[in-house]
XYZ file of C-alpha atoms in Angstrom:
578
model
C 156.696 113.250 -101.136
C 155.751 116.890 -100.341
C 156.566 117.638 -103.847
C 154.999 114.914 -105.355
C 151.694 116.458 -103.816
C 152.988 119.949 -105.240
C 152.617 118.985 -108.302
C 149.716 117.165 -108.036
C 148.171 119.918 -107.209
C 149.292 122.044 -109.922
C 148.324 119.541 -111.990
C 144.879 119.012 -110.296
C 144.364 122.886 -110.509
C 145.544 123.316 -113.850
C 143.135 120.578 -115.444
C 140.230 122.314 -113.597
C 140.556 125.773 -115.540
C 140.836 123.973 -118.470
C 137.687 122.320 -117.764
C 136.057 125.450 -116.344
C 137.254 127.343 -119.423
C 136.232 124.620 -122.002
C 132.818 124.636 -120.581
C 131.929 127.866 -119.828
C 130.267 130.025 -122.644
C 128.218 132.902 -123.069
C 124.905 133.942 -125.176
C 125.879 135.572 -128.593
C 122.611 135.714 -129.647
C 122.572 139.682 -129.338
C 122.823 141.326 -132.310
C 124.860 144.779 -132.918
C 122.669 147.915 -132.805
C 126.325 150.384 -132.760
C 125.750 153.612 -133.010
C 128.669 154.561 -135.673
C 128.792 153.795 -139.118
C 130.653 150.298 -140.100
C 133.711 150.785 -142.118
C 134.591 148.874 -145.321
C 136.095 145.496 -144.681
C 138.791 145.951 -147.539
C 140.041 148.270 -150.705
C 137.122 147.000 -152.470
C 134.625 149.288 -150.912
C 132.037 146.373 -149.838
C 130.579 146.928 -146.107
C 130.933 144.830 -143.378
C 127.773 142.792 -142.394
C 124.784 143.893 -140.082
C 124.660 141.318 -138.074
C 123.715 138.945 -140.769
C 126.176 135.865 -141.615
C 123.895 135.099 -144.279
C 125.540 134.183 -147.994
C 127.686 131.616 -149.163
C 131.284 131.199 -148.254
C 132.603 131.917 -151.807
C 130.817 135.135 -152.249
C 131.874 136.524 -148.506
C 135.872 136.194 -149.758
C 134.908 137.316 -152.814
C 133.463 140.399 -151.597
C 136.619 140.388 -148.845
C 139.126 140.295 -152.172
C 139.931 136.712 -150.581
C 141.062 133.584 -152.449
C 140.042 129.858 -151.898
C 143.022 129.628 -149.357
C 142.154 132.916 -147.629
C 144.626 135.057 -149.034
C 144.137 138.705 -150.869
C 144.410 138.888 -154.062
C 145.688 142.156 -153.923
C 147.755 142.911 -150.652
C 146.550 144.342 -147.697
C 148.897 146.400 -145.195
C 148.050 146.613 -141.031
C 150.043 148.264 -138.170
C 149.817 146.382 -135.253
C 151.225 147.666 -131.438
C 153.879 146.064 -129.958
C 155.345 146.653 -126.481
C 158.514 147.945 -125.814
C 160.133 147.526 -122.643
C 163.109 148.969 -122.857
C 164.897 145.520 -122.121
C 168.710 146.442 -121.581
C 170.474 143.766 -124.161
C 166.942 143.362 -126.224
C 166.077 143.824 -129.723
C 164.000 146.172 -131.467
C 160.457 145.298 -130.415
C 159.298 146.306 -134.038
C 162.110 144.888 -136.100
C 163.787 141.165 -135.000
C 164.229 137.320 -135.542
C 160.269 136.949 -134.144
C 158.547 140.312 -135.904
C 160.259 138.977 -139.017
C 158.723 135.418 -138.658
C 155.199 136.818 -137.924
C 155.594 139.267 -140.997
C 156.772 136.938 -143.550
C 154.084 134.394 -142.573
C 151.285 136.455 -142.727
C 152.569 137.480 -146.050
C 153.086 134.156 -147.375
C 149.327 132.911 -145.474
C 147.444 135.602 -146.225
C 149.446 138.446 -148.682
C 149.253 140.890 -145.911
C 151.898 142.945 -144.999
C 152.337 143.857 -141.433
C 154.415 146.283 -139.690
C 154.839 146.736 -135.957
C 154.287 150.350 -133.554
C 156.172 150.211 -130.684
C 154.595 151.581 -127.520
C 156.305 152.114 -123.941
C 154.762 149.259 -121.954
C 155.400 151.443 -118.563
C 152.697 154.068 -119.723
C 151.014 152.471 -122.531
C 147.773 153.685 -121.193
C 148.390 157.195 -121.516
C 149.985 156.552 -124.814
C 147.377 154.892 -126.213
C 145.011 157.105 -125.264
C 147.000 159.728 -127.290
C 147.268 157.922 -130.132
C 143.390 157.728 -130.047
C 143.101 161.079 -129.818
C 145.216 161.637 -132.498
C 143.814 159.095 -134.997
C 147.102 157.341 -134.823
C 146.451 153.944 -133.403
C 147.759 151.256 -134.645
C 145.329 148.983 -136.824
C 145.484 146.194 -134.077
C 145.633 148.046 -130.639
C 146.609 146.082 -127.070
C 145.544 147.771 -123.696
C 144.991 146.755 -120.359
C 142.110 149.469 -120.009
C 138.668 148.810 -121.156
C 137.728 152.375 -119.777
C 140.227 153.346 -122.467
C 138.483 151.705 -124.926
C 135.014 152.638 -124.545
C 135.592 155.676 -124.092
C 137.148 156.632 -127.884
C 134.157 153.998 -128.574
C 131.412 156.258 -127.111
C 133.146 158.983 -129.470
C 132.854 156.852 -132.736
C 136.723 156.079 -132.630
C 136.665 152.474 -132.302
C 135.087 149.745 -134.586
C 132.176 147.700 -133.277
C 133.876 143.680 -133.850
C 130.473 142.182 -133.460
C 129.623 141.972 -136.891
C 132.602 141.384 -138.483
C 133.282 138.188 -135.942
C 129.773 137.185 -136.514
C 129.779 137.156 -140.559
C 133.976 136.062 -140.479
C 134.074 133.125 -137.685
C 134.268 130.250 -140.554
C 137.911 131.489 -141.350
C 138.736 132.351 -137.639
C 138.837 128.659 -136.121
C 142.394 128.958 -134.585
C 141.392 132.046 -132.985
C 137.806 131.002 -131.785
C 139.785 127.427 -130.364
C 141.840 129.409 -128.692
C 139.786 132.398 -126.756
C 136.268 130.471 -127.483
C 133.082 132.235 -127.162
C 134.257 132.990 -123.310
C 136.769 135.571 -124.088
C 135.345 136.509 -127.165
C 132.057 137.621 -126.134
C 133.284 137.968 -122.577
C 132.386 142.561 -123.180
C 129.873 142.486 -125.307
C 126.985 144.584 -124.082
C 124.177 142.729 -123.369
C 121.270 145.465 -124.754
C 123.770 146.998 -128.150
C 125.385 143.128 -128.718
C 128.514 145.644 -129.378
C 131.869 144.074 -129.198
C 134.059 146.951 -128.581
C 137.119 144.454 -128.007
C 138.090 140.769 -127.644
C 139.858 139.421 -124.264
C 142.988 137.722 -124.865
C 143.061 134.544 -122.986
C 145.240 134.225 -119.421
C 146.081 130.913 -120.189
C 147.755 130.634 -116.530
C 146.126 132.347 -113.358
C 149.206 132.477 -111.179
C 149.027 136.227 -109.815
C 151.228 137.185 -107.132
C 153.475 135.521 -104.083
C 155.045 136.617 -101.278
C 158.804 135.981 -101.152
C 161.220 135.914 -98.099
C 165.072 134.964 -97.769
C 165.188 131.696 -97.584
C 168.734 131.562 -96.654
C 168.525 134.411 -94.075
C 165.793 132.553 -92.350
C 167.783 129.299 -92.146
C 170.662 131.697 -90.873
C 168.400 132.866 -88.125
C 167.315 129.158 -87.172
C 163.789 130.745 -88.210
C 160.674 129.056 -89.506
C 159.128 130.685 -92.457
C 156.094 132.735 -91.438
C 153.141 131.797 -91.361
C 151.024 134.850 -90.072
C 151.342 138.679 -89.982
C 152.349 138.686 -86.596
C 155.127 136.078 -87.426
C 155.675 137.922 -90.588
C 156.100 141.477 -88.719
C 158.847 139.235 -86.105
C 160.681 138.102 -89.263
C 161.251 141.652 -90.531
C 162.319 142.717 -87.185
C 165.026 139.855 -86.754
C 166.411 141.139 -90.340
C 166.616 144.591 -89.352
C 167.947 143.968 -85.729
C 170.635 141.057 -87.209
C 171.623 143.431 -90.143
C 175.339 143.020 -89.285
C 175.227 138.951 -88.955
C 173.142 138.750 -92.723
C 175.080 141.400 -94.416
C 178.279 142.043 -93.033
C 179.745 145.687 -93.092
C 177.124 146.648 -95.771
C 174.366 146.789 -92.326
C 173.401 149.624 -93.478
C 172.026 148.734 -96.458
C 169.460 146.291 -95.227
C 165.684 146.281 -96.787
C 163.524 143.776 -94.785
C 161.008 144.509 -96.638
C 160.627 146.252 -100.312
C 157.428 147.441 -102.058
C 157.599 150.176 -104.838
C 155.351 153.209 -105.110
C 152.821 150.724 -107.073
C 151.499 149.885 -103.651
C 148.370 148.380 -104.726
C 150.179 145.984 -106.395
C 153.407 145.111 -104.286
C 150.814 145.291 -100.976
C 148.715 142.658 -102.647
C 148.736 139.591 -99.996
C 148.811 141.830 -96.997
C 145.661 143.901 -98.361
C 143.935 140.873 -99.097
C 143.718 139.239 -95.879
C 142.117 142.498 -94.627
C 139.239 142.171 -96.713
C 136.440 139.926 -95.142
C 136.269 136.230 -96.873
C 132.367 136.818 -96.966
C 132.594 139.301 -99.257
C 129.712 138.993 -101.946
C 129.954 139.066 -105.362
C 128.197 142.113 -105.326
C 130.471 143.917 -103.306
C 133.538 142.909 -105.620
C 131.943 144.114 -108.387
C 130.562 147.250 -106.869
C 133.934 148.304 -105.075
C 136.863 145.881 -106.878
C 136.717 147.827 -110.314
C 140.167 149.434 -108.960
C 142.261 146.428 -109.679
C 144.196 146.932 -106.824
C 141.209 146.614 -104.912
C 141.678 149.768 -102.698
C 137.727 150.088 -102.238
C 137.553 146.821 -100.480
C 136.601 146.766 -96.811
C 139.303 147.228 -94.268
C 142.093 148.114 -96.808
C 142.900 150.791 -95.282
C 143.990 148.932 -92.187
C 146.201 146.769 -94.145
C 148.003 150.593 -95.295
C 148.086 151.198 -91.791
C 150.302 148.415 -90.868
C 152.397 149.311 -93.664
C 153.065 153.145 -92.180
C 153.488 151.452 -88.962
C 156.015 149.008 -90.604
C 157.619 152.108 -92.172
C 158.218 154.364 -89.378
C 160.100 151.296 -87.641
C 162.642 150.828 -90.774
C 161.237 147.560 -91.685
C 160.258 148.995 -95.331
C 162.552 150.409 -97.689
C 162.854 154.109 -97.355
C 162.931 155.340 -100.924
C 160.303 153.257 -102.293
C 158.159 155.888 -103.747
C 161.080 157.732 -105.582
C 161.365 155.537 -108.551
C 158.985 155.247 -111.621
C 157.704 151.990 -113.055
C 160.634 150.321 -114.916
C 163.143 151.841 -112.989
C 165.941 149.106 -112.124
C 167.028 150.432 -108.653
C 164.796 148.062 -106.953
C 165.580 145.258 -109.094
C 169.767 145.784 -108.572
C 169.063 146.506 -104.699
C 167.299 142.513 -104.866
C 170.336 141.652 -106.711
C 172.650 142.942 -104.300
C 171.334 140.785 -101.614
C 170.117 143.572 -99.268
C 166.325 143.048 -99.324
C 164.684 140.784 -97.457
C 161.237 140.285 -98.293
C 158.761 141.825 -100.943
C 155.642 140.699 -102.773
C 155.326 140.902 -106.530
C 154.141 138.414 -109.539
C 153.955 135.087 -108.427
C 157.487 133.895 -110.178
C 159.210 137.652 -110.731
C 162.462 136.528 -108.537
C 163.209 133.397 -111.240
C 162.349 135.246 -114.440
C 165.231 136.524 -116.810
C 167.371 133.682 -117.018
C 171.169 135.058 -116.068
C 170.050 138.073 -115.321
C 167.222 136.884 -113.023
C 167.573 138.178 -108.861
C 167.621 134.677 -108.755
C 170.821 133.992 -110.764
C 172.440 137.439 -109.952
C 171.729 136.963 -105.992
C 173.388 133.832 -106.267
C 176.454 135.121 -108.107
C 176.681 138.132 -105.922
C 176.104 135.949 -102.493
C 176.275 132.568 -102.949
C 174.743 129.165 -104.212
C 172.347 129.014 -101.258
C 171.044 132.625 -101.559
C 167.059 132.641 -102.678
C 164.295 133.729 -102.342
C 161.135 131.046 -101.519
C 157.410 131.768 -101.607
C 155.407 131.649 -98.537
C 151.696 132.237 -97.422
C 151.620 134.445 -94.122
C 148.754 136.213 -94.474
C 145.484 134.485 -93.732
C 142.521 136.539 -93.136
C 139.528 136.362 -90.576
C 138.322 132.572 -91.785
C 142.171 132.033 -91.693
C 142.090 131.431 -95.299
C 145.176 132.045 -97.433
C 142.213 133.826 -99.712
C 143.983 135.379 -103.443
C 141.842 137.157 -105.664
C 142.490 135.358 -108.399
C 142.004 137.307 -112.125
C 139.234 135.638 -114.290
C 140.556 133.894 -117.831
C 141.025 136.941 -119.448
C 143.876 139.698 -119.995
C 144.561 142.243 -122.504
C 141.921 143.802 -124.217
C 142.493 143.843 -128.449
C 140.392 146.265 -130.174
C 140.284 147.937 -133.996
C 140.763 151.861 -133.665
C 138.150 153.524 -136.363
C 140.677 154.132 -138.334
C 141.522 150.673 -139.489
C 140.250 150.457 -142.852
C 141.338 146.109 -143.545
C 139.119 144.718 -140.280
C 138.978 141.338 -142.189
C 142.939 141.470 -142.425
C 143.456 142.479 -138.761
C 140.824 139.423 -137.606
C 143.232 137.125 -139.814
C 146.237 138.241 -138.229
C 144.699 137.064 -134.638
C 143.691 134.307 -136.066
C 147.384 133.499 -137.634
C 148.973 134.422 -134.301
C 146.574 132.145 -132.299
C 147.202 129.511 -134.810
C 148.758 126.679 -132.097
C 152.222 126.288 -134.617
C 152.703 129.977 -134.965
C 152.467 130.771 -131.027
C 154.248 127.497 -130.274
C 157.196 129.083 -132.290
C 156.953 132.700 -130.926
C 156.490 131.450 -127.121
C 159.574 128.950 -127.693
C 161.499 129.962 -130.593
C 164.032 127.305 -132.477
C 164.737 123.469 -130.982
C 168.294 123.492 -130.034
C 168.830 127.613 -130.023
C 165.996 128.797 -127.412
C 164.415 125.854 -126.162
C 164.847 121.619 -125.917
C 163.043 119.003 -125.564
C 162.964 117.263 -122.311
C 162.805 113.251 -122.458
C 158.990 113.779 -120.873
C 157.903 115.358 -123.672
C 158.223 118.710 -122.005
C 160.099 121.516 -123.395
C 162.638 123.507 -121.740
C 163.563 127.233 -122.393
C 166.907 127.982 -123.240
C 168.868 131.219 -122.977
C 169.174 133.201 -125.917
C 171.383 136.119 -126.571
C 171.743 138.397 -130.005
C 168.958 138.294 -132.360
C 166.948 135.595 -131.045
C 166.250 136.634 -127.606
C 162.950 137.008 -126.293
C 162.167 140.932 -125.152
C 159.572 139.389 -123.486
C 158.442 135.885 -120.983
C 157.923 133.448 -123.743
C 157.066 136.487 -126.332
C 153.768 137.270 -124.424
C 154.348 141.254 -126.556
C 153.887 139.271 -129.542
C 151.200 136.093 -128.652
C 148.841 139.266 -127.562
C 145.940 136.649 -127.820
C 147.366 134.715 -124.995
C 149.310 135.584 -122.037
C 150.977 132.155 -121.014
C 152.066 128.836 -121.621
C 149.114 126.262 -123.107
C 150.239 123.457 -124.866
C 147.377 121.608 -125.195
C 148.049 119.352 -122.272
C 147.899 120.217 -118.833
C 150.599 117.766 -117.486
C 152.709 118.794 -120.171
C 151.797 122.857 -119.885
C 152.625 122.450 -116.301
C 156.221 120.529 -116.592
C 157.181 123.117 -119.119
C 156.105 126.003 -117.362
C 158.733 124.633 -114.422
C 161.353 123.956 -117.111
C 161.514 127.876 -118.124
C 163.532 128.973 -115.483
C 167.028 128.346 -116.458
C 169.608 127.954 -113.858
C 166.284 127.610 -110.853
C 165.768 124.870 -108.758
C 162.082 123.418 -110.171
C 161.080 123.355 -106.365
C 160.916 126.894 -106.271
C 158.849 126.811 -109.804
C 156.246 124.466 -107.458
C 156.069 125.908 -104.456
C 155.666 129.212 -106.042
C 153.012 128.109 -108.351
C 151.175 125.772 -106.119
C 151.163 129.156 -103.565
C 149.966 131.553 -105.813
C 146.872 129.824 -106.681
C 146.261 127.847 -103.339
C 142.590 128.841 -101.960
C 142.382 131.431 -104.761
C 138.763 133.069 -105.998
C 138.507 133.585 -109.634
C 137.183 136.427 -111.023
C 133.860 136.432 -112.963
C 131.963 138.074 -115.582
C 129.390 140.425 -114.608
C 128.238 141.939 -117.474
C 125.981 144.585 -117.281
C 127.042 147.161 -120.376
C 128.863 150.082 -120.275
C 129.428 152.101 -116.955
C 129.300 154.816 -118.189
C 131.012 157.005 -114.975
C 133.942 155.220 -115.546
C 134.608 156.616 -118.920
C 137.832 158.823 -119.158
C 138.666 159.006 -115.529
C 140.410 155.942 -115.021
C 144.171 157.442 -115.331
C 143.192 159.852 -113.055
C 142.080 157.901 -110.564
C 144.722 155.366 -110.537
C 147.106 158.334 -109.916
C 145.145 159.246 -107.016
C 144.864 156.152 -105.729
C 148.956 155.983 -105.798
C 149.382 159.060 -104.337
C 147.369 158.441 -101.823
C 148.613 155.257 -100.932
C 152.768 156.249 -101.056
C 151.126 159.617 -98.980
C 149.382 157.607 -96.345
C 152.696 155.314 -95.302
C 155.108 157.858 -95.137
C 152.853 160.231 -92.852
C 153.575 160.556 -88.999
C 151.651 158.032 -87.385
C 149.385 160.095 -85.721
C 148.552 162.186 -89.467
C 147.520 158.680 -91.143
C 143.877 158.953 -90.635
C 144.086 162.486 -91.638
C 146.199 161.883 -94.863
C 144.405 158.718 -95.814
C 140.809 159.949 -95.175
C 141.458 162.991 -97.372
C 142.854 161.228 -100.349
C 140.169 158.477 -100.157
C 137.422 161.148 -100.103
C 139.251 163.097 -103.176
C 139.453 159.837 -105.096
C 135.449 159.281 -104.423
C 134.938 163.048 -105.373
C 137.103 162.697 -108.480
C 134.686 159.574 -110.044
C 134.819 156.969 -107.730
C 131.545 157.213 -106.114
C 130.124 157.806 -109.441
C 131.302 154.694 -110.379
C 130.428 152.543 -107.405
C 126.720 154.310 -107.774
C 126.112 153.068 -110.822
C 127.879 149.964 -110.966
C 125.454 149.306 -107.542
C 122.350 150.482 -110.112
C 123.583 148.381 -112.954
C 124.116 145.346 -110.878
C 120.392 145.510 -109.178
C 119.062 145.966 -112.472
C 120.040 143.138 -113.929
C 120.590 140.367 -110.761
C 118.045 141.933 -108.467
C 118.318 141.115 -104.942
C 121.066 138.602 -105.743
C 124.756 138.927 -104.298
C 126.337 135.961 -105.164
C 126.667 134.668 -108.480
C 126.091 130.941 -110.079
C-alpha cells in the first residue's frame, strides 16, 4: 500500500510539471536591438533577419541554400561540444555507435556534416571560457554558466539567436515542442529582446537525497532519522559500533561523506537552515550562488558540519580530491561510509558498476543505501529548492558562420525519434520493452554503451527521461536501474521532490556585476567552505567571517546590489512572485 501511494505521488507530481510547463509561456514580443553585427546565415552570403519573419517560406530556404525538404543543397559543416567524462570502460565521446547515428542522420536529413569537440565535463567552465577567448568554440556550445555566456556576449563573441529563431521557427517544430516558448525565451532580455542562449529543458526535477545505510540501521535495531538531532545520534552509533558494522576494517569507517563540493554534498542540511518564509526576492537577490551560500543562516548549517568534523563523524580527507576523482566513489563501494548526500538517485546509477551493485557484491545482498528526509527546517517542512524547468544553457559562439544549420541540428536532436534512440539505444541490445508499455534500460558494454545517464552529453536539449506520457515517463524512469530494487527508484524519487519549491524566472536583463567573476567566486566560495569545517572550533567564526567578507569584496556584493536594484525596478515593492 505505502508504495502504491509512492507512486501515486510520483505520478501526481510528475503530471503537474507537465501541466505547469505546458502552460506556462512568456512574451516574445520584444524585438532584438543587439549591439554586434549579425553574421551570414550560410555560404551564400545572405544576412540573417532583423527581427522581421516577413517573406514567404520558399524564398527564406532559398536564401538559406535550403531545399523543399529542408536540406542544403550544397553541404554545410558544424562542430558541436560534447562532454567527456573520462568514463573508465567508455567510448570516445566524439567518435561512437551514438555520434555516428547523430552524424549520419543529420547528413542524410539535412546534408550537414557534423563533427563533435570533446570538452572535460569536470572543468568545462574554465574550458569553455578559453575556447571563447580563443575563438575556438565549437559551433554549438553547452555550459552550465550564463555569466559565461554573456560575458563573451557583452564582447561581441556570441551570436544574438533572437532573430534567427524568430525568422526560422516554421522549420524548428520538434525543437519549439520540445523546450516551447518557456525555455526558449526563458533569457531573453526584456529591454534588447536579445537571446544570447536557449535553456535546454530539465525534463525531470529530482535534485538531491539524503542517503543512509539501510542495512546498518536495521543492524543497530535503529529507525531511520527523521531530524538533525536523530540524524547527528545515527552518525554517532556508526562511529561508536565501527567494529560490529565493519569488522576488523573499524578503522575505516565514514559515517558520514561529503566532498570538497560542499555546497553541493551539504545541500539538505543547508537547506533546512534557511527560513521557509523566505521571499522571492530574497532568493533572487542572494540564491544566484547555486549552492545557495548567501542564504540566511547557512552558515550555521557549516557550523554543524565543523562540529560534526572535529568529532570523526565526517570523512577526514574530503577536501583532498578534485571533482571526478573516484576515491570517494570506491570508499562507498567498499562499504565503509555511512551516510552522504548527493543527486537524488547517484547510489543506483551505473548499472554493474553502480555503489549499489558493487556494495552488494563487496558486502552482501542486503547492503544499500535508502533515501530519507531528516532535515526539516523551522515550519518543520522537508523544504528542497527545487531547480526551475531549465538546465544547460546552448548558445552560437560568433564564430559560427551556418546559424541556420546549428538551429537544425537542435531541432533534429529534439526530434522525439532521434532522442528516443540516443536516450535508449537499440530494442533488445540496450533497452526492452516491459509488458506495461514501459521500457527498461539494459546494460551495454563495447561500442554501444552509454558514456552518459540515458546519453544526456548528446540529448543537450533535454536533460531526462520524457516520453510523452507521464505514467509511462515515470515507470521507465524506475526501470533504468538495472540490478535495483524499484522501491528504492520510489522512495528516492518521491523524496527528492516531496514539499519541493521550484525555481522561477525573474527576468530582469543582464546583471551586469556578475560578468566574468563567476569562476572566481565559486572558488572562493569552496575554499571557504572546506576552510571553515576543518578549523578549530573556536577559529570558525574567524575563518568563516573572513572568507565570506572576501567573497562579498571579490563581486558578491556587487552582485546582490544590483540584482536588489534590478529587481525593484522592475517588481517594485513586490517580494513574492505570481
Amino acid at each position: 500500500m505505502r508504495s502504491r501511494r509512492i507512486v501515486m505521488s510520483i505520478l501526481t507530481f510528475v503530471l503537474a510539471s507537465v501541466l505547469v510547463l505546458a502552460g506556462c509561456s512568456k512574451n516574445n514580443s520584444g524585438s532584438s536591438n543587439a549591439t554586434n553585427s549579425t553574421p551570414n546565415t550560410g555560404n551564400s552570403g545572405s544576412e540573417g533577419s532583423s527581427g522581421n519573419s516577413g517573406g514567404s517560406s520558399d524564398s527564406k530556404l532559398e536564401k538559406w541554400g535550403l531545399d523543399e525538404n529542408l536540406r542544403f543543397k550544397e553541404t554545410r559543416k558544424i562542430t558541436v561540444e560534447i562532454y567527456d567524462r573520462g568514463n573508465d570502460g567508455g567510448t570516445p565521446p566524439e567518435d561512437n555507435f551514438y555520434t555516428d547515428y547523430i552524424k549520419e542522420g543529420m547528413l542524410r536529413d539535412h546534408n550537414v556534416e557534423v563533427e563533435f569537440v570533446p570538452v572535460p565535463r569536470w572543468t568545462e567552465g574554465e574550458v569553455i571560457n578559453n575556447l571563447l577567448a580563443a575563438n575556438q568554440a565549437p559551433d554549438i556550445s553547452v555550459t552550465y554558466s550564463y555569466p559565461t555566456i554573456q560575458t563573451y556576449a557583452n564582447m561581441g563573441g556570441v551570436l544574438d539567436l533572437a532573430p534567427y529563431l524568430e525568422e526560422a521557427k516554421d522549420i524548428l517544430p520538434d525543437l519549439w515542442d520540445l523546450l516551447t516558448d518557456t525555455n526558449i525565451y526563458w533569457d531573453q532580455d526584456p529591454k534588447t529582446g536579445t537571446i544570447w542562449a536557449l535553456e535546454a529543458r530539465l525534463a525531470v526535477l529530482n535534485r538531491i537525497n539524503t542517503f543512509v545505510r539501510e542495512d546498518w540501521l536495521k543492524k543497530l535495531n535503529m529507525e531511520a532519522p527523521t531530524n538533525l538531532e536523530e540524524f547527528e545520534n545515527m552518525l554517532k552509533a556508526f562511529r561508536d559500533n565501527a567494529s560490529l558494522l565493519l569488522g576488523d576494517q573499524a578503522d575505516k569507517m565514514i559515517p558520514f561523506a561529503i566532498s570538497f563540493d560542499v555546497g553541493w554534498r551539504a545541500d539538505h542540511l543547508t537547506t533546512s537552515f534557511v527560513p521557509d518564509d523566505i521571499t522571492d526576492k530574497d532568493l533572487f537577490v542572494y540564491g544566484f550562488d547555486d549552492r545557495k551560500f548567501l542564504l540566511p543562516n547557512y552558515k550555521e548549517a557549516i557550523r554543524v558540519l565543523n562540529k560534526w568534523y572535529h568529532e570523526g563523524l565526517i570523512w577526514k580527507d574530503f577536501s583532498l580530491y578534485p571533482a571526478g576523482d573516484p576515491t570517494e566513489d570506491n570508499l562507498m563501494k567498499a562499504g565503509y561510509v555511512g551516510a552522504f548526500i548527493h543527486n537524488w538517485d547517484y547510489p543506483y546509477r551505473n548499472g554493474e558498476d553502480s555503489i549499489h551493485a558493487s556494495l552488494q557484491r563487496m558486502v552482501g545482498p542486503d547492503a544499500a543505501f535508502v533515501a530519507i528526509e531528516t532535515f526539516p527546517n523551522d515550519a518543520g517542512v522537508y523544504r528542497k529548492f527545487l531547480s526551475p524547468p531549465i538546465d544547460r544553457k546552448i548558445f552560437f559562439p560568433a564564430t559560427n558562420k551556418e546559424p541556420i544549420a546549428s538551429l537544425l541540428y537542435l531541432n533534429w536532436i529534439s526530434k522525439f525519434e532521434n532522442r528516443f534512440f540516443l536516450q535508449f539505444g537499440e530494442e533488445g541490445v540496450t533497452h526492452e520493452k516491459m509488458p506495461d508499455g514501459s521500457y527498461k534500460a539494459l546494460a551495454a558494454t563495447g561500442e554501444k554503451i552509454m558514456n552518459s545517464p540515458n546519453n544526456i552529453d548528446y540529448t543537450i536539449t533535454v536533460n531526462g527521461l520524457d516520453l510523452g506520457d507521464p505514467d509511462l515517463t515515470v515507470k521507465s524512469i524506475a526501470n533504468g536501474y538495472a540490478g535495483v530494487d524499484k522501491r528504492y527508484i520510489e522512495i528516492a524519487y518521491q523524496a527528492s521532490i516531496n514539499e519541493g519549491r521550484v525555481g522561477k524566472n525573474v527576468n530582469v536583463g543582464e546583471i551586469k556585476a556578475e560578468n566574468g567573476v563567476g569562476q572566481a567566486l565559486k572558488e572562493k566560495r569552496d575554499t571557504v567552505l572546506n576552510k571553515a569545517i576543518v578549523a578549530p572550533v573556536s577559529d570558525f567564526d574567524k575563518v568563516y567571517d573572513s572568507g565570506f567578507e572576501d567573497y562579498l569584496r571579490s563581486g558578491g556584493q556587487a552582485i546582490i546590489d544590483e540584482r536588489k536594484a534590478k529587481w525593484e525596478e522592475f517588481y517594485g515593492d513586490k517580494t513574492m512572485l505570481d
